[in-house]
Each structure stands twice: as C-alpha cells, then as structure tokens.
Coordinates of N, CA and C in Angstrom, one line a residue:
M12 N 17.5 -6.7 -3.7 CA 16.9 -7.9 -3.2 C 17.3 -8.1 -1.7
L13 N 16.4 -8.6 -0.9 CA 16.7 -9.0 0.5 C 16.8 -10.5 0.5
R14 N 17.8 -11.0 1.2 CA 18.0 -12.4 1.4 C 17.7 -12.8 2.8
V15 N 16.8 -13.8 2.9 CA 16.3 -14.2 4.3 C 16.6 -15.7 4.5
A16 N 17.0 -16.0 5.7 CA 17.2 -17.4 6.1 C 16.1 -17.7 7.2
V17 N 15.4 -18.8 7.1 CA 14.5 -19.2 8.1 C 14.9 -20.5 8.7
V18 N 15.2 -20.5 10.0 CA 15.7 -21.8 10.6 C 14.5 -22.3 11.4
E19 N 13.9 -23.4 11.0 CA 12.7 -23.9 11.6 C 12.5 -25.3 11.2
E20 N 12.1 -26.2 12.1 CA 12.0 -27.6 11.9 C 10.5 -27.9 11.4
D21 N 9.6 -27.1 11.7 CA 8.2 -27.4 11.4 C 7.9 -26.9 10.0
Y22 N 7.6 -27.8 9.1 CA 7.4 -27.4 7.7 C 6.2 -26.5 7.5
V23 N 5.1 -26.8 8.3 CA 3.9 -26.0 8.2 C 4.2 -24.6 8.6
Y24 N 4.9 -24.4 9.7 CA 5.3 -23.1 10.2 C 6.2 -22.4 9.2
V25 N 7.1 -23.1 8.6 CA 8.0 -22.5 7.6 C 7.2 -21.9 6.5
E26 N 6.2 -22.6 6.0 CA 5.3 -22.1 4.9 C 4.5 -20.9 5.4
Y27 N 4.1 -20.9 6.6 CA 3.4 -19.8 7.2 C 4.2 -18.5 7.2
L28 N 5.5 -18.7 7.7 CA 6.4 -17.6 7.8 C 6.8 -17.0 6.4
K29 N 7.0 -17.9 5.5 CA 7.3 -17.5 4.1 C 6.2 -16.7 3.5
S30 N 5.0 -17.1 3.8 CA 3.8 -16.4 3.2 C 3.8 -15.0 3.8
L31 N 4.1 -14.8 5.0 CA 4.1 -13.4 5.6 C 5.3 -12.6 5.0
L32 N 6.4 -13.2 4.7 CA 7.5 -12.5 4.1 C 7.2 -12.1 2.7
F33 N 6.6 -13.0 1.9 CA 6.3 -12.6 0.6 C 5.1 -11.6 0.5
Q34 N 4.2 -11.6 1.5 CA 3.2 -10.6 1.5 C 3.8 -9.2 1.8
W35 N 4.8 -9.2 2.7 CA 5.5 -7.9 3.0 C 6.2 -7.4 1.7
A36 N 6.9 -8.3 1.0 CA 7.7 -7.9 -0.1 C 6.9 -7.5 -1.4
D37 N 5.7 -7.9 -1.4 CA 4.8 -7.7 -2.6 C 4.9 -6.2 -3.1
K38 N 5.4 -6.0 -4.3 CA 5.5 -4.7 -4.9 C 6.5 -3.7 -4.2
K39 N 7.2 -4.3 -3.3 CA 8.2 -3.4 -2.5 C 9.6 -3.7 -2.9
T40 N 10.0 -5.0 -2.9 CA 11.3 -5.4 -3.3 C 11.3 -6.9 -3.6
E41 N 12.3 -7.4 -4.2 CA 12.5 -8.8 -4.4 C 13.0 -9.4 -3.2
I42 N 12.6 -10.7 -2.9 CA 13.1 -11.3 -1.7 C 13.4 -12.8 -2.0
N43 N 14.4 -13.3 -1.4 CA 14.8 -14.7 -1.6 C 14.9 -15.3 -0.2
V44 N 14.1 -16.4 0.0 CA 14.0 -17.1 1.3 C 14.6 -18.5 1.2
S45 N 15.6 -18.7 2.1 CA 16.2 -20.0 2.2 C 15.8 -20.6 3.5
T46 N 15.6 -21.9 3.6 CA 15.1 -22.6 4.8 C 16.1 -23.6 5.3
F47 N 16.2 -23.7 6.6 CA 17.1 -24.7 7.3 C 16.4 -25.3 8.4
V48 N 16.6 -26.6 8.7 CA 15.9 -27.3 9.7 C 16.4 -27.0 11.1
N49 N 17.7 -26.6 11.2 CA 18.2 -26.2 12.5 C 19.4 -25.2 12.3
G50 N 19.9 -24.7 13.4 CA 21.0 -23.7 13.3 C 22.3 -24.3 12.8
T51 N 22.5 -25.6 13.2 CA 23.8 -26.2 12.7 C 23.8 -26.4 11.2
D52 N 22.6 -26.7 10.6 CA 22.5 -26.8 9.2 C 22.8 -25.5 8.5
L53 N 22.3 -24.4 9.1 CA 22.6 -23.1 8.5 C 24.1 -22.7 8.6
V54 N 24.7 -22.9 9.8 CA 26.1 -22.6 10.0 C 27.0 -23.3 9.0
E55 N 26.7 -24.6 8.9 CA 27.5 -25.5 8.0 C 27.4 -25.1 6.5
N56 N 26.3 -24.5 6.2 CA 26.0 -24.2 4.8 C 26.2 -22.7 4.5
L57 N 26.7 -21.9 5.4 CA 26.8 -20.5 5.2 C 28.1 -20.3 4.3
T58 N 27.9 -19.6 3.2 CA 29.0 -19.4 2.2 C 29.8 -18.3 2.6
H59 N 29.2 -17.2 3.2 CA 30.0 -16.1 3.7 C 29.2 -15.3 4.7
A60 N 29.9 -14.5 5.5 CA 29.3 -13.9 6.7 C 28.0 -13.1 6.4
S61 N 28.0 -12.4 5.3 CA 26.9 -11.6 4.9 C 26.0 -12.2 3.9
A62 N 25.9 -13.5 3.9 CA 25.0 -14.2 2.9 C 23.6 -13.8 3.1
Y63 N 23.1 -13.5 4.3 CA 21.7 -13.2 4.5 C 21.6 -11.8 5.2
D64 N 20.5 -11.1 4.8 CA 20.2 -9.8 5.4 C 19.5 -10.0 6.7
V65 N 18.7 -11.0 6.7 CA 17.9 -11.3 8.0 C 17.9 -12.8 8.2
I66 N 18.1 -13.2 9.4 CA 18.0 -14.6 9.8 C 17.0 -14.8 10.9
F67 N 15.9 -15.6 10.7 CA 15.0 -16.0 11.7 C 15.4 -17.3 12.3
M68 N 15.8 -17.2 13.6 CA 16.4 -18.4 14.2 C 15.4 -18.9 15.3
D69 N 14.9 -20.2 15.1 CA 14.0 -20.8 16.0 C 14.8 -21.4 17.2
L70 N 14.3 -21.2 18.4 CA 14.9 -21.8 19.6 C 14.2 -23.0 20.1
S71 N 14.0 -24.0 19.1 CA 13.2 -25.2 19.5 C 14.0 -26.1 20.4
P72 N 13.4 -26.6 21.5 CA 14.1 -27.5 22.4 C 14.5 -28.8 21.8
N73 N 13.8 -29.2 20.7 CA 14.1 -30.5 20.1 C 15.2 -30.5 19.1
Q74 N 15.8 -29.3 18.9 CA 16.9 -29.2 17.9 C 18.2 -28.7 18.5
P75 N 19.3 -28.8 17.8 CA 20.5 -28.2 18.3 C 20.3 -26.7 18.7
D76 N 20.8 -26.3 19.8 CA 20.4 -25.0 20.4 C 20.7 -23.8 19.4
G77 N 19.6 -23.0 19.2 CA 19.7 -21.9 18.3 C 20.6 -20.8 18.8
I78 N 20.7 -20.6 20.2 CA 21.6 -19.6 20.7 C 23.0 -19.9 20.4
L79 N 23.4 -21.2 20.5 CA 24.8 -21.6 20.2 C 25.1 -21.3 18.7
A80 N 24.1 -21.6 17.8 CA 24.2 -21.4 16.4 C 24.4 -19.9 16.1
A81 N 23.6 -19.1 16.9 CA 23.6 -17.7 16.7 C 25.0 -17.1 17.1
K82 N 25.5 -17.6 18.2 CA 26.9 -17.2 18.6 C 27.9 -17.6 17.6
S83 N 27.8 -18.8 17.0 CA 28.7 -19.2 15.9 C 28.6 -18.2 14.7
L84 N 27.4 -17.8 14.4 CA 27.2 -16.8 13.3 C 27.9 -15.5 13.6
R85 N 27.7 -15.0 14.8 CA 28.4 -13.8 15.2 C 29.9 -13.9 15.1
D86 N 30.4 -15.1 15.6 CA 31.8 -15.3 15.6 C 32.4 -15.4 14.2
M87 N 31.5 -15.8 13.2 CA 32.0 -15.9 11.8 C 31.9 -14.5 11.1
G88 N 31.4 -13.5 11.9 CA 31.3 -12.2 11.3 C 30.0 -11.7 10.8
Y89 N 28.9 -12.5 11.1 CA 27.6 -12.1 10.7 C 27.1 -10.9 11.5
K90 N 26.8 -9.7 10.8 CA 26.5 -8.5 11.5 C 25.1 -8.0 11.1
N91 N 24.4 -8.7 10.3 CA 23.0 -8.3 9.9 C 22.0 -8.7 10.9
L92 N 20.7 -8.5 10.6 CA 19.6 -8.8 11.5 C 19.5 -10.2 11.9
L93 N 19.4 -10.5 13.2 CA 19.1 -11.8 13.7 C 17.9 -11.7 14.6
V94 N 16.8 -12.5 14.2 CA 15.5 -12.5 14.9 C 15.3 -13.8 15.5
L95 N 15.1 -13.9 16.8 CA 14.9 -15.1 17.5 C 13.4 -15.4 17.6
T96 N 13.0 -16.6 17.4 CA 11.6 -17.0 17.6 C 11.5 -18.2 18.5
A97 N 10.5 -18.3 19.3 CA 10.3 -19.4 20.3 C 8.9 -19.6 20.6
A98 N 8.6 -20.8 21.2 CA 7.2 -21.0 21.6 C 6.8 -20.3 22.9
F99 N 7.9 -19.9 23.7 CA 7.7 -19.2 24.9 C 8.6 -18.1 25.0
G100 N 8.4 -17.2 26.0 CA 9.2 -16.0 26.2 C 10.3 -16.2 27.2
D101 N 10.5 -17.4 27.7 CA 11.4 -17.6 28.8 C 12.9 -17.4 28.5
R102 N 13.2 -17.3 27.2 CA 14.7 -17.2 26.8 C 15.0 -15.9 26.1
A103 N 14.1 -14.9 26.3 CA 14.2 -13.6 25.7 C 15.6 -12.9 26.1
C104 N 15.9 -13.1 27.4 CA 17.2 -12.4 27.8 C 18.4 -12.9 27.1
E105 N 18.4 -14.2 26.6 CA 19.5 -14.7 25.9 C 19.8 -14.0 24.6
G106 N 18.8 -13.3 24.1 CA 18.9 -12.6 22.9 C 20.0 -11.5 23.0
Y107 N 20.2 -11.0 24.1 CA 21.2 -10.0 24.3 C 22.6 -10.5 24.1
Q108 N 22.8 -11.8 24.3 CA 24.1 -12.4 24.2 C 24.6 -12.5 22.7
V109 N 23.6 -12.5 21.8 CA 23.9 -12.6 20.4 C 23.5 -11.4 19.6
N110 N 23.2 -10.3 20.4 CA 22.7 -9.0 19.7 C 21.6 -9.2 18.8
A111 N 20.6 -9.9 19.3 CA 19.4 -10.2 18.5 C 18.6 -8.9 18.3
Y112 N 18.0 -8.7 17.1 CA 17.2 -7.5 16.8 C 15.9 -7.6 17.5
R113 N 15.3 -8.8 17.5 CA 14.0 -9.0 18.1 C 13.9 -10.4 18.6
Y114 N 13.0 -10.6 19.6 CA 12.7 -12.0 20.1 C 11.1 -12.1 20.0
Y115 N 10.6 -12.9 19.1 CA 9.2 -13.1 18.9 C 8.7 -14.4 19.5
V116 N 7.6 -14.3 20.2 CA 6.9 -15.6 20.7 C 6.0 -16.0 19.5
K117 N 6.0 -17.2 19.2 CA 5.2 -17.7 18.1 C 3.7 -17.7 18.5
P118 N 2.8 -17.5 17.5 CA 3.2 -17.3 16.1 C 3.6 -15.9 15.8
V119 N 4.6 -15.8 15.0 CA 5.0 -14.4 14.5 C 3.9 -13.8 13.7
M120 N 3.6 -12.6 13.9 CA 2.5 -11.9 13.2 C 3.0 -11.0 12.1
Q121 N 2.0 -10.6 11.2 CA 2.4 -9.8 10.1 C 3.0 -8.5 10.5
E122 N 2.5 -7.9 11.6 CA 3.1 -6.6 12.1 C 4.5 -6.8 12.6
N123 N 4.9 -8.0 13.1 CA 6.2 -8.3 13.5 C 7.1 -8.4 12.3
I124 N 6.6 -9.0 11.3 CA 7.4 -9.2 10.0 C 7.6 -7.8 9.4
K125 N 6.6 -7.0 9.4 CA 6.7 -5.6 8.8 C 7.8 -4.8 9.6
E126 N 7.8 -4.9 10.9 CA 8.7 -4.1 11.7 C 10.2 -4.5 11.4
C127 N 10.5 -5.7 11.4 CA 11.9 -6.1 11.2 C 12.3 -6.0 9.8
M128 N 11.4 -6.4 8.8 CA 11.7 -6.3 7.4 C 11.8 -4.9 6.9
D129 N 11.0 -4.0 7.4 CA 11.1 -2.6 7.1 C 12.5 -2.1 7.5
Y130 N 12.9 -2.5 8.7 CA 14.2 -2.0 9.2 C 15.4 -2.6 8.4
A131 N 15.2 -3.9 8.0 CA 16.3 -4.5 7.2 C 16.3 -3.9 5.8
F132 N 15.2 -3.5 5.3 CA 15.1 -2.8 4.0 C 15.9 -1.5 4.0
I133 N 15.6 -0.7 5.1 CA 16.3 0.5 5.2 C 17.8 0.4 5.4
Q134 N 18.2 -0.6 6.2 CA 19.6 -0.9 6.4 C 20.3 -1.3 5.1
K135 N 19.6 -2.0 4.3 CA 20.1 -2.5 3.0 C 20.2 -1.4 2.0
T136 N 19.2 -0.6 1.8 CA 19.1 0.4 0.8 C 19.6 1.8 1.2
G137 N 19.8 1.9 2.5 CA 20.1 3.2 3.0 C 18.8 3.9 3.3
S138 N 18.8 5.0 4.0 CA 17.5 5.6 4.4 C 17.0 6.5 3.3
Y139 N 16.7 5.9 2.2 CA 16.3 6.7 1.0 C 15.0 6.1 0.4
F140 N 14.2 7.0 -0.2 CA 13.1 6.6 -1.0 C 13.6 6.6 -2.4
Q141 N 13.5 5.5 -3.1 CA 14.0 5.4 -4.5 C 12.9 5.2 -5.4
Y142 N 13.0 5.9 -6.6 CA 11.9 5.8 -7.6 C 12.5 5.9 -9.0
T143 N 11.8 5.4 -10.0 CA 12.3 5.6 -11.4 C 11.2 6.2 -12.1
Y144 N 11.5 7.3 -12.8 CA 10.5 8.1 -13.6 C 11.1 8.5 -14.9
H145 N 10.4 8.2 -16.0 CA 10.9 8.6 -17.3 C 12.3 8.0 -17.5
G146 N 12.6 6.8 -17.0 CA 13.8 6.1 -17.2 C 15.0 6.6 -16.3
V147 N 14.7 7.5 -15.4 CA 15.8 8.0 -14.5 C 15.5 7.5 -13.1
T148 N 16.5 6.9 -12.5 CA 16.3 6.5 -11.1 C 16.9 7.5 -10.1
E149 N 16.1 7.9 -9.2 CA 16.5 8.9 -8.2 C 16.3 8.4 -6.8
R150 N 17.0 9.1 -5.9 CA 16.9 8.8 -4.4 C 16.7 10.1 -3.6
I151 N 15.8 10.0 -2.6 CA 15.6 11.1 -1.7 C 15.7 10.6 -0.3
A152 N 16.5 11.2 0.5 CA 16.6 10.8 1.9 C 15.3 10.9 2.6
F153 N 14.8 9.9 3.3 CA 13.5 9.9 4.0 C 13.4 11.1 5.0
R154 N 14.6 11.4 5.6 CA 14.5 12.5 6.6 C 14.3 13.9 5.9
K155 N 14.4 14.0 4.6 CA 14.2 15.2 3.9 C 12.8 15.3 3.3
I156 N 12.0 14.2 3.5 CA 10.6 14.1 2.9 C 9.6 14.5 4.0
V157 N 8.8 15.6 3.7 CA 7.8 16.0 4.7 C 6.6 15.2 4.6
C158 N 6.1 15.0 3.4 CA 4.9 14.1 3.2 C 4.8 13.7 1.7
F159 N 3.9 12.8 1.5 CA 3.6 12.3 0.1 C 2.1 12.7 -0.1
E160 N 1.8 13.3 -1.2 CA 0.4 13.8 -1.5 C 0.0 13.1 -2.8
S161 N -1.2 12.5 -2.7 CA -1.7 11.8 -3.9 C -2.6 12.8 -4.7
R162 N -2.3 12.8 -6.0 CA -3.1 13.7 -6.9 C -3.4 12.8 -8.1
Q163 N -4.6 12.2 -8.0 CA -5.1 11.2 -9.1 C -4.1 10.1 -9.2
H164 N -3.4 10.0 -10.4 CA -2.5 8.9 -10.6 C -1.1 9.3 -10.3
Y165 N -0.9 10.5 -9.8 CA 0.5 11.0 -9.5 C 0.7 11.3 -8.0
I166 N 1.9 11.4 -7.6 CA 2.3 11.7 -6.3 C 3.2 12.9 -6.2
D167 N 2.8 13.9 -5.4 CA 3.7 15.0 -5.1 C 4.5 14.6 -3.8
I168 N 5.8 14.6 -4.0 CA 6.7 14.4 -2.8 C 7.1 15.7 -2.3
H169 N 6.6 16.1 -1.1 CA 7.0 17.4 -0.5 C 8.3 17.2 0.3
T170 N 9.3 17.8 -0.2 CA 10.6 17.7 0.5 C 11.0 19.1 1.2
L171 N 12.0 19.1 1.9 CA 12.5 20.3 2.6 C 12.9 21.4 1.6
S172 N 13.2 20.9 0.3 CA 13.7 21.9 -0.7 C 12.8 22.1 -1.8
G173 N 11.6 21.4 -1.8 CA 10.7 21.6 -3.0 C 9.8 20.4 -3.2
I174 N 9.2 20.3 -4.3 CA 8.2 19.2 -4.6 C 8.7 18.4 -5.8
V175 N 8.6 17.1 -5.7 CA 9.0 16.2 -6.8 C 7.7 15.5 -7.2
H176 N 7.5 15.4 -8.5 CA 6.3 14.7 -9.1 C 6.7 13.3 -9.6
I177 N 6.0 12.3 -9.2 CA 6.2 11.0 -9.8 C 4.9 10.3 -10.0
K178 N 4.9 9.2 -10.8 CA 3.7 8.5 -11.1 C 3.7 7.2 -10.3
R179 N 3.0 7.2 -9.1 CA 2.9 6.0 -8.3 C 1.6 6.1 -7.5
T180 N 1.3 5.2 -6.6 CA 0.2 5.2 -5.8 C 0.6 5.3 -4.3
L181 N -0.2 5.8 -3.4 CA 0.2 5.9 -2.0 C 0.3 4.5 -1.4
K182 N -0.5 3.6 -1.9 CA -0.4 2.2 -1.4 C 1.0 1.6 -1.7
E183 N 1.5 1.8 -2.8 CA 2.8 1.3 -3.2 C 3.9 2.0 -2.4
I184 N 3.8 3.4 -2.2 CA 4.7 4.1 -1.5 C 4.8 3.8 0.0
Q185 N 3.6 3.5 0.6 CA 3.6 3.2 2.0 C 4.4 2.0 2.3
K186 N 4.4 1.0 1.4 CA 5.2 -0.2 1.6 C 6.7 0.1 1.7
Q187 N 7.1 1.1 1.1 CA 8.6 1.5 1.1 C 9.0 2.3 2.3
C188 N 8.0 2.9 2.9 CA 8.4 3.9 4.0 C 8.7 3.3 5.3
P189 N 9.6 3.9 6.1 CA 9.8 3.4 7.4 C 8.7 3.7 8.3
A190 N 8.7 3.2 9.6 CA 7.5 3.2 10.4 C 7.1 4.6 10.8
Y191 N 8.0 5.6 10.7 CA 7.6 7.0 11.2 C 6.9 7.8 10.1
F192 N 6.6 7.1 9.0 CA 5.7 7.7 8.0 C 4.3 7.1 8.2
L193 N 3.3 8.0 8.4 CA 2.0 7.5 8.7 C 0.9 8.0 7.7
R194 N 0.0 7.1 7.4 CA -1.1 7.5 6.5 C -2.1 8.3 7.4
C195 N -2.5 9.5 7.0 CA -3.4 10.3 7.8 C -4.7 10.6 7.1
Q196 N -4.8 10.3 5.9 CA -6.0 10.3 5.1 C -5.8 9.7 3.7
R197 N -6.8 9.6 2.9 CA -6.6 8.9 1.6 C -5.6 9.5 0.7
S198 N -5.3 10.8 0.9 CA -4.4 11.5 0.0 C -3.0 11.8 0.6
Y199 N -2.8 11.5 1.9 CA -1.5 11.9 2.5 C -0.8 10.8 3.3
I200 N 0.5 10.7 3.2 CA 1.3 10.0 4.1 C 2.3 11.1 4.7
V201 N 2.4 11.2 6.0 CA 3.1 12.2 6.6 C 4.3 11.7 7.4
N202 N 5.4 12.4 7.4 CA 6.6 12.1 8.2 C 6.3 12.7 9.6
I203 N 6.1 11.9 10.6 CA 5.7 12.4 11.9 C 6.8 13.3 12.5
N204 N 8.0 13.2 12.0 CA 9.1 14.0 12.5 C 9.0 15.4 11.9
C205 N 8.2 15.6 10.9 CA 8.0 16.9 10.3 C 6.7 17.6 10.7
I206 N 6.0 17.0 11.7 CA 4.8 17.7 12.2 C 5.2 18.8 13.2
L207 N 4.8 20.0 12.9 CA 5.2 21.1 13.8 C 4.2 21.2 14.9
S208 N 2.9 21.0 14.6 CA 1.9 21.1 15.7 C 0.6 20.4 15.2
R209 N -0.2 20.1 16.2 CA -1.5 19.5 15.9 C -2.6 20.2 16.7
K210 N -3.7 20.5 16.0 CA -4.8 21.2 16.7 C -6.1 20.4 16.2
G211 N -6.6 19.6 17.1 CA -7.7 18.7 16.8 C -7.2 17.7 15.7
S212 N -7.9 17.8 14.6 CA -7.5 16.9 13.5 C -6.6 17.6 12.4
Q213 N -6.2 18.8 12.7 CA -5.3 19.5 11.8 C -3.8 19.4 12.2
L214 N -3.1 19.0 11.2 CA -1.6 18.9 11.4 C -0.9 20.1 10.6
K215 N -0.1 20.8 11.3 CA 0.7 21.8 10.6 C 2.1 21.2 10.4
L216 N 2.6 21.2 9.2 CA 3.9 20.6 8.9 C 5.0 21.7 8.8
I217 N 6.2 21.3 8.9 CA 7.3 22.2 9.0 C 7.5 23.1 7.7
N218 N 6.9 22.6 6.6 CA 6.9 23.4 5.4 C 5.7 24.4 5.3
G219 N 4.9 24.5 6.3 CA 3.8 25.3 6.3 C 2.5 24.7 5.9
K220 N 2.6 23.5 5.3 CA 1.4 22.8 4.8 C 0.5 22.4 6.0
V221 N -0.8 22.5 5.8 CA -1.8 22.0 6.8 C -2.5 20.8 6.2
V222 N -2.5 19.7 7.0 CA -3.2 18.5 6.5 C -4.2 18.1 7.5
T223 N -5.4 17.7 7.1 CA -6.5 17.2 7.9 C -6.4 15.7 8.1
V224 N -6.4 15.2 9.3 CA -6.4 13.8 9.6 C -7.8 13.3 9.6
S225 N -8.1 12.2 8.8 CA -9.4 11.6 8.8 C -9.7 10.9 10.1
P226 N -10.9 10.7 10.6 CA -11.2 10.0 11.8 C -10.6 8.6 11.9
R227 N -10.5 8.0 10.7 CA -10.0 6.6 10.7 C -8.6 6.5 11.2
Y228 N -7.8 7.6 10.9 CA -6.3 7.5 11.3 C -6.0 8.4 12.5
L229 N -6.9 9.1 13.0 CA -6.6 10.1 14.1 C -6.0 9.5 15.3
E230 N -6.5 8.4 15.8 CA -6.0 7.7 17.0 C -4.5 7.3 16.8
T231 N -4.2 6.8 15.6 CA -2.9 6.3 15.3 C -1.9 7.5 15.3
V232 N -2.3 8.6 14.7 CA -1.5 9.8 14.6 C -1.2 10.4 16.0
V233 N -2.3 10.5 16.8 CA -2.2 11.1 18.2 C -1.2 10.2 19.0
S234 N -1.4 8.9 18.9 CA -0.5 8.0 19.6 C 0.9 8.1 19.2
A235 N 1.2 8.2 17.9 CA 2.5 8.4 17.4 C 3.2 9.7 17.9
M236 N 2.4 10.7 18.0 CA 2.9 12.0 18.5 C 3.1 12.0 20.0
G237 N 2.5 11.0 20.7 CA 2.6 11.0 22.1 C 1.7 11.9 22.9
S238 N 0.6 12.3 22.2 CA -0.3 13.2 22.9 C -1.7 13.1 22.3

C-alpha cells in the first residue's frame, strides 16, 4: 500500500487530485489518501517521519507557507517523496531547499501523477515486478526483464535468463512498469534499455528477439531512444 498526504485548502481541487491518484492506483496497488488544509495541519498531525510515501504540498499564498512546512518535515526526518504544487511557477527554485521531487503548476495532470507515483511505487517495492501464480508470489528485477509478450490470456516474461509464464494482461502489467518500459504493439511491452538496435519499425532486443513496432507507437519509441 502507498500512503499519500494531500495538503490543499480547495476542497474541489482535493477531490480532483484524489480522483487522479485512485485512477493511477486502479488494479496496481492499494492506496490511502489523507488530506490536510495546510502544511501546519500536516506537521502537527504527523505521527512519525515515514508516515507517508508521498506528500503533495500546495504553496497557496492564503495559507501558512508550504515551504516552511516542508522544511519542518525534512527536519523531522521525512525522506520520502515531496511534491510541490502551486498556481504559478515563480517559486520552483525554492523546491531545491527542501529536496522536492517535482514542482507542478496547477492543475496537476494525470501524466504528472503517473510520473511521481510510478517512482514512489518503485521506491516502496524495490525495482521488482511482483506477481502471484498458482499461489506462489515471485519477484523479478525490472532490469533483468527484456520484454513482456502477450499470448492470449497469458504473458511470457522474457528475462536475461529465460522465460516466465504467468496469467495476466498487458494492460495490468503496464500499470506496474517503470517509465522505461514502453508498449510497442498490442502484444509487447519492451524495456528500452534492452533494445540493441532499431531498423525502421523493427527492434532487435539483447536476447536476439525481433519485435515490430506498430505505427501507433513508433513515434514514442523513436523519441525514447533519442533517434
């Protein structure tokens, strides 16, 4: 489970942010979201330094300063993700003072939530893909996974040492993967760090497998490879 604190005075915006968080978490992991009207409220009610995996701190000018609250959190020993949000970008440099992971100008978008929550999820679980099959829970380091291949209702996980078969869908798996795993067609998700070469729409992977990128995903793959 990931524990998230949202510091925000605007109730409508709180509900909007919570909806994005729960959309991200759907079928991926359990999530608990606590809300606070300002940073002082959060600091005064913090039970222990690692009570939250992610804190979204609003820098509203109408409330006790969020940067001061963030400094207090760091002084108390909070070492997890701190995400600053604000109506304008004029205070972004202050994020360095509190080691903020990101500074987002409102409204925070779904892609912003995915970026920071994916990172928080990896930090929490370790860089592993975890699955349960036939009552046994296993973990595979993401860096050892070359690609995921869909075969009807089953998935072949191509690793550096062999193939693992599980019963899942690519849609479910993609929600668990870090950003360097890209969908390249309806049947494949590929680790871009395991692409040996690209020729047109053909990807050659380090295990010798050749995967064709569909037109829908080609631009994203080319951009991710930097060419």
